[in-house]
Amino acid sequence: MPASDREARRHDEPRSIDQRTPAERDRDRILYSSALRRLVGVTQVVDPAEGHAFHNRLLHTFKVAQIGRRLAQKLLKEQPEEARALGEVDPEVVEAAALAHDLGHPPFGHIAERELDELLRKQGDMEGFEGNAQSFRILTKLAFVAKQHPGLNLTRATLNATLKYPWRRQTAGKGQHKWGAYYSERPELEWARQNGPRGETRCVEAELMDWADDITYAVHDLEDFYRAVWFR
């Protein structure tokens, strides 16, 4: 994808003397958003009231962002040709996507996610609830950076990198229980995916973000289980 396409924003913004790159601006918008701060009150796997300083979603997110950035840097340093063949790899984009990856996660974890989904579908909303789709809605509609437009108005590269599941519930393949956008955000989804990988293929920056998520929770969830004396 050409750099001009990657750095495009859905809504025009005034010219700025800001010295940051577009991806750095994206990262900072997410970092200072109220949606990210909210994650301090969202459980990871163990309730902090149980005694120790367990991980919450905010701390988990910061660790995912750090590991995602390092994975991208490692790929660029050690396998630059493969990185170019896979598409653009920007550590700032990966870090920004990692900061955003759990914004839509509800309190009480995946149990609450399933309960919300069931309640909404019983009320006739067949899209239900999905944390990843809610994250995309927050980024494109609910979060705030300027009164002229909804959402954080992130670049196409960063929005695409947040899409672990770049499809809607209605278009999900057989056996797929996750999706990345609601129907109401279909225009934003199509815009983010423009000139990127076709079909259900994720961009490489989304893959790196997802790997960082897997690595992070595989380590600290085990640590929290041990500290909570759930097993010995």
Short mmCIF file of C-alpha atoms in Angstrom, two decimals:
data_model
loop_
_atom_site.label_atom_id
_atom_site.label_comp_id
_atom_site.label_asym_id
_atom_site.label_seq_id
_atom_site.Cartn_x
_atom_site.Cartn_y
_atom_site.Cartn_z
CA MET A 1 0.00 0.00 0.00
CA PRO A 2 1.49 3.40 -0.95
CA ALA A 3 2.54 5.61 1.96
CA SER A 4 -0.05 8.22 1.00
CA ASP A 5 -2.81 5.61 1.34
CA ARG A 6 -1.47 4.31 4.65
CA GLU A 7 -1.26 7.80 6.12
CA ALA A 8 -4.69 8.90 4.87
CA ARG A 9 -7.35 9.84 7.40
CA ARG A 10 -11.06 9.39 6.73
CA HIS A 11 -11.78 13.00 7.69
CA ASP A 12 -9.63 15.92 6.58
CA GLU A 13 -7.74 17.77 9.28
CA PRO A 14 -6.14 21.24 9.27
CA ARG A 15 -2.48 21.40 8.32
CA SER A 16 -0.26 21.07 11.36
CA ILE A 17 3.31 21.90 12.33
CA ASP A 18 3.33 18.74 14.45
CA GLN A 19 6.72 17.02 14.14
CA ARG A 20 5.33 13.56 14.87
CA THR A 21 4.69 11.02 12.13
CA PRO A 22 1.03 10.17 11.40
CA ALA A 23 1.46 6.83 13.19
CA GLU A 24 2.97 8.54 16.23
CA ARG A 25 -0.02 10.87 16.36
CA ASP A 26 -2.34 7.85 16.22
CA ARG A 27 -0.49 6.20 19.09
CA ASP A 28 -0.75 9.31 21.23
CA ARG A 29 -4.44 9.82 20.49
CA ILE A 30 -5.18 6.33 21.74
CA LEU A 31 -2.83 6.66 24.71
CA TYR A 32 -4.59 9.80 25.96
CA SER A 33 -8.15 8.62 25.24
CA SER A 34 -10.69 8.07 28.00
CA ALA A 35 -11.46 4.70 26.42
CA LEU A 36 -7.96 3.49 27.26
CA ARG A 37 -8.09 4.86 30.82
CA ARG A 38 -11.32 2.91 31.38
CA LEU A 39 -9.40 -0.36 31.10
CA VAL A 40 -7.87 0.18 34.55
CA GLY A 41 -11.21 -1.03 35.95
CA VAL A 42 -11.55 -4.05 33.66
CA THR A 43 -10.43 -7.46 34.92
CA GLN A 44 -7.93 -9.54 32.98
CA VAL A 45 -8.49 -13.01 34.50
CA VAL A 46 -8.24 -12.56 38.29
CA ASP A 47 -10.17 -10.03 40.40
CA PRO A 48 -7.67 -7.63 42.03
CA ALA A 49 -9.78 -7.73 45.19
CA GLU A 50 -8.39 -11.20 45.81
CA GLY A 51 -5.21 -9.86 47.36
CA HIS A 52 -2.30 -9.39 44.99
CA ALA A 53 -1.48 -6.76 42.37
CA PHE A 54 -2.90 -8.78 39.48
CA HIS A 55 -3.00 -7.64 35.89
CA ASN A 56 -5.95 -5.58 34.75
CA ARG A 57 -6.76 -4.86 31.11
CA LEU A 58 -4.81 -1.60 31.10
CA LEU A 59 -1.57 -3.18 32.32
CA HIS A 60 -2.11 -6.06 29.90
CA THR A 61 -2.56 -3.55 27.08
CA PHE A 62 0.67 -1.71 27.89
CA LYS A 63 2.58 -5.00 27.81
CA VAL A 64 1.01 -6.00 24.49
CA ALA A 65 2.02 -2.62 23.05
CA GLN A 66 5.62 -3.01 24.22
CA ILE A 67 5.96 -6.55 22.87
CA GLY A 68 4.22 -5.66 19.60
CA ARG A 69 6.65 -2.83 19.01
CA ARG A 70 9.64 -5.08 19.74
CA LEU A 71 8.36 -7.82 17.41
CA ALA A 72 8.03 -5.30 14.59
CA GLN A 73 11.51 -3.93 15.25
CA LYS A 74 12.97 -7.44 15.33
CA LEU A 75 11.33 -8.33 12.02
CA LEU A 76 12.64 -5.17 10.35
CA LYS A 77 16.15 -5.69 11.72
CA GLU A 78 16.59 -9.42 11.17
CA GLN A 79 14.35 -10.14 8.17
CA PRO A 80 13.99 -6.88 6.22
CA GLU A 81 13.34 -8.58 2.88
CA GLU A 82 10.57 -10.74 4.32
CA ALA A 83 9.08 -7.66 6.00
CA ARG A 84 8.95 -5.83 2.67
CA ALA A 85 7.42 -8.86 0.97
CA LEU A 86 4.69 -9.09 3.60
CA GLY A 87 3.81 -5.40 3.29
CA GLU A 88 4.61 -2.28 5.26
CA VAL A 89 5.75 -2.82 8.85
CA ASP A 90 5.82 0.23 11.12
CA PRO A 91 6.53 -0.38 14.83
CA GLU A 92 4.51 2.75 15.69
CA VAL A 93 1.48 1.35 13.88
CA VAL A 94 1.81 -1.99 15.65
CA GLU A 95 2.11 -0.26 19.03
CA ALA A 96 -0.91 1.95 18.31
CA ALA A 97 -3.00 -1.06 17.28
CA ALA A 98 -1.94 -2.90 20.42
CA LEU A 99 -3.00 0.02 22.61
CA ALA A 100 -6.40 -0.10 20.91
CA HIS A 101 -6.94 -3.85 20.80
CA ASP A 102 -9.01 -4.19 24.00
CA LEU A 103 -10.83 -0.84 24.13
CA GLY A 104 -14.20 -2.51 23.64
CA HIS A 105 -13.65 -5.23 26.20
CA PRO A 106 -16.42 -5.16 28.84
CA PRO A 107 -15.96 -5.46 32.60
CA PHE A 108 -15.92 -9.04 33.93
CA GLY A 109 -14.13 -10.40 30.87
CA HIS A 110 -15.35 -12.80 28.22
CA ILE A 111 -18.19 -14.02 30.42
CA ALA A 112 -19.74 -10.54 30.25
CA GLU A 113 -19.06 -10.41 26.52
CA ARG A 114 -21.06 -13.59 25.97
CA GLU A 115 -23.85 -12.40 28.29
CA LEU A 116 -24.15 -9.04 26.50
CA ASP A 117 -24.22 -10.81 23.15
CA GLU A 118 -27.02 -13.12 24.29
CA LEU A 119 -29.07 -10.28 25.81
CA LEU A 120 -28.84 -8.14 22.69
CA ARG A 121 -29.73 -10.99 20.36
CA LYS A 122 -32.76 -11.84 22.50
CA GLN A 123 -33.87 -8.21 22.01
CA GLY A 124 -33.71 -8.64 18.25
CA ASP A 125 -30.26 -7.20 17.58
CA MET A 126 -28.83 -10.07 15.54
CA GLU A 127 -25.34 -8.57 15.55
CA GLY A 128 -25.24 -8.86 19.32
CA PHE A 129 -22.07 -7.76 21.07
CA GLU A 130 -18.42 -8.47 20.28
CA GLY A 131 -15.49 -6.82 22.03
CA ASN A 132 -13.40 -6.45 18.89
CA ALA A 133 -16.26 -4.87 16.97
CA GLN A 134 -16.88 -2.56 19.92
CA SER A 135 -13.21 -1.52 19.87
CA PHE A 136 -13.54 -0.58 16.20
CA ARG A 137 -16.73 1.38 16.94
CA ILE A 138 -14.95 3.28 19.74
CA LEU A 139 -12.05 4.19 17.45
CA THR A 140 -14.25 5.31 14.57
CA LYS A 141 -17.36 6.69 16.29
CA LEU A 142 -17.43 6.96 20.09
CA ALA A 143 -14.01 8.29 21.09
CA PHE A 144 -13.32 11.99 20.63
CA VAL A 145 -10.46 14.06 19.29
CA ALA A 146 -12.20 16.96 17.51
CA LYS A 147 -15.78 18.18 17.26
CA GLN A 148 -15.64 18.24 13.46
CA HIS A 149 -15.79 14.46 13.12
CA PRO A 150 -16.55 11.29 15.11
CA GLY A 151 -13.90 8.99 16.52
CA LEU A 152 -10.15 9.45 16.74
CA ASN A 153 -9.76 9.83 12.96
CA LEU A 154 -6.84 7.42 12.82
CA THR A 155 -4.84 6.66 9.70
CA ARG A 156 -5.85 3.82 7.42
CA ALA A 157 -2.73 1.88 8.42
CA THR A 158 -3.53 1.99 12.13
CA LEU A 159 -7.22 1.17 11.69
CA ASN A 160 -6.35 -1.79 9.48
CA ALA A 161 -3.79 -2.99 12.03
CA THR A 162 -6.47 -3.08 14.75
CA LEU A 163 -8.56 -5.55 12.74
CA LYS A 164 -7.76 -9.00 14.11
CA TYR A 165 -11.00 -10.16 12.49
CA PRO A 166 -11.49 -8.00 9.37
CA TRP A 167 -15.08 -8.99 8.68
CA ARG A 168 -18.61 -8.49 10.04
CA ARG A 169 -20.76 -11.11 11.78
CA GLN A 170 -22.96 -11.46 8.72
CA THR A 171 -19.96 -12.19 6.49
CA ALA A 172 -18.02 -14.41 8.91
CA GLY A 173 -17.11 -17.81 7.53
CA LYS A 174 -18.34 -21.10 8.90
CA GLY A 175 -16.92 -21.81 12.34
CA GLN A 176 -15.82 -18.21 12.92
CA HIS A 177 -17.12 -16.91 16.24
CA LYS A 178 -15.33 -13.56 16.22
CA TRP A 179 -15.75 -10.50 14.04
CA GLY A 180 -14.24 -7.05 13.89
CA ALA A 181 -16.97 -4.57 12.98
CA TYR A 182 -20.71 -4.02 13.26
CA TYR A 183 -22.86 -3.26 10.23
CA SER A 184 -23.08 0.39 11.34
CA GLU A 185 -19.30 0.66 10.85
CA ARG A 186 -19.28 -1.07 7.45
CA PRO A 187 -18.13 2.10 5.59
CA GLU A 188 -15.24 2.55 8.03
CA LEU A 189 -14.30 -1.13 7.71
CA GLU A 190 -14.27 -0.96 3.92
CA TRP A 191 -12.24 2.25 4.01
CA ALA A 192 -9.67 0.77 6.41
CA ARG A 193 -9.26 -2.33 4.24
CA GLN A 194 -8.93 -0.40 0.98
CA ASN A 195 -5.77 -1.35 -0.97
CA GLY A 196 -4.80 -3.83 1.75
CA PRO A 197 -4.89 -7.64 1.85
CA ARG A 198 -7.92 -9.15 0.15
CA GLY A 199 -10.72 -11.06 1.78
CA GLU A 200 -10.21 -12.20 5.35
CA THR A 201 -6.41 -11.93 5.29
CA ARG A 202 -5.06 -9.68 8.02
CA CYS A 203 -2.31 -7.18 7.35
CA VAL A 204 1.09 -8.08 8.80
CA GLU A 205 0.85 -5.33 11.43
CA ALA A 206 -2.41 -6.84 12.72
CA GLU A 207 -0.69 -10.24 12.85
CA LEU A 208 2.16 -8.82 14.92
CA MET A 209 -0.31 -7.17 17.28
CA ASP A 210 -2.18 -10.45 17.69
CA TRP A 211 1.02 -12.41 18.35
CA ALA A 212 1.99 -9.87 20.99
CA ASP A 213 -1.41 -10.33 22.65
CA ASP A 214 -1.00 -14.12 22.68
CA ILE A 215 2.52 -13.94 24.11
CA THR A 216 1.52 -11.46 26.79
CA TYR A 217 -1.50 -13.22 28.21
CA ALA A 218 0.15 -16.64 27.96
CA VAL A 219 2.79 -15.41 30.41
CA HIS A 220 0.98 -13.11 32.82
CA ASP A 221 -2.29 -15.07 33.03
CA LEU A 222 -0.26 -18.05 34.21
CA GLU A 223 1.56 -15.81 36.69
CA ASP A 224 -1.74 -14.45 38.03
CA PHE A 225 -3.24 -17.92 38.37
CA TYR A 226 -0.21 -18.95 40.41
CA ARG A 227 -0.36 -15.87 42.63
CA ALA A 228 -4.07 -16.45 43.22
CA VAL A 229 -3.21 -20.00 44.38
CA TRP A 230 -5.53 -21.43 41.75
CA PHE A 231 -2.97 -24.18 41.21
CA ARG A 232 0.35 -25.35 42.61
#
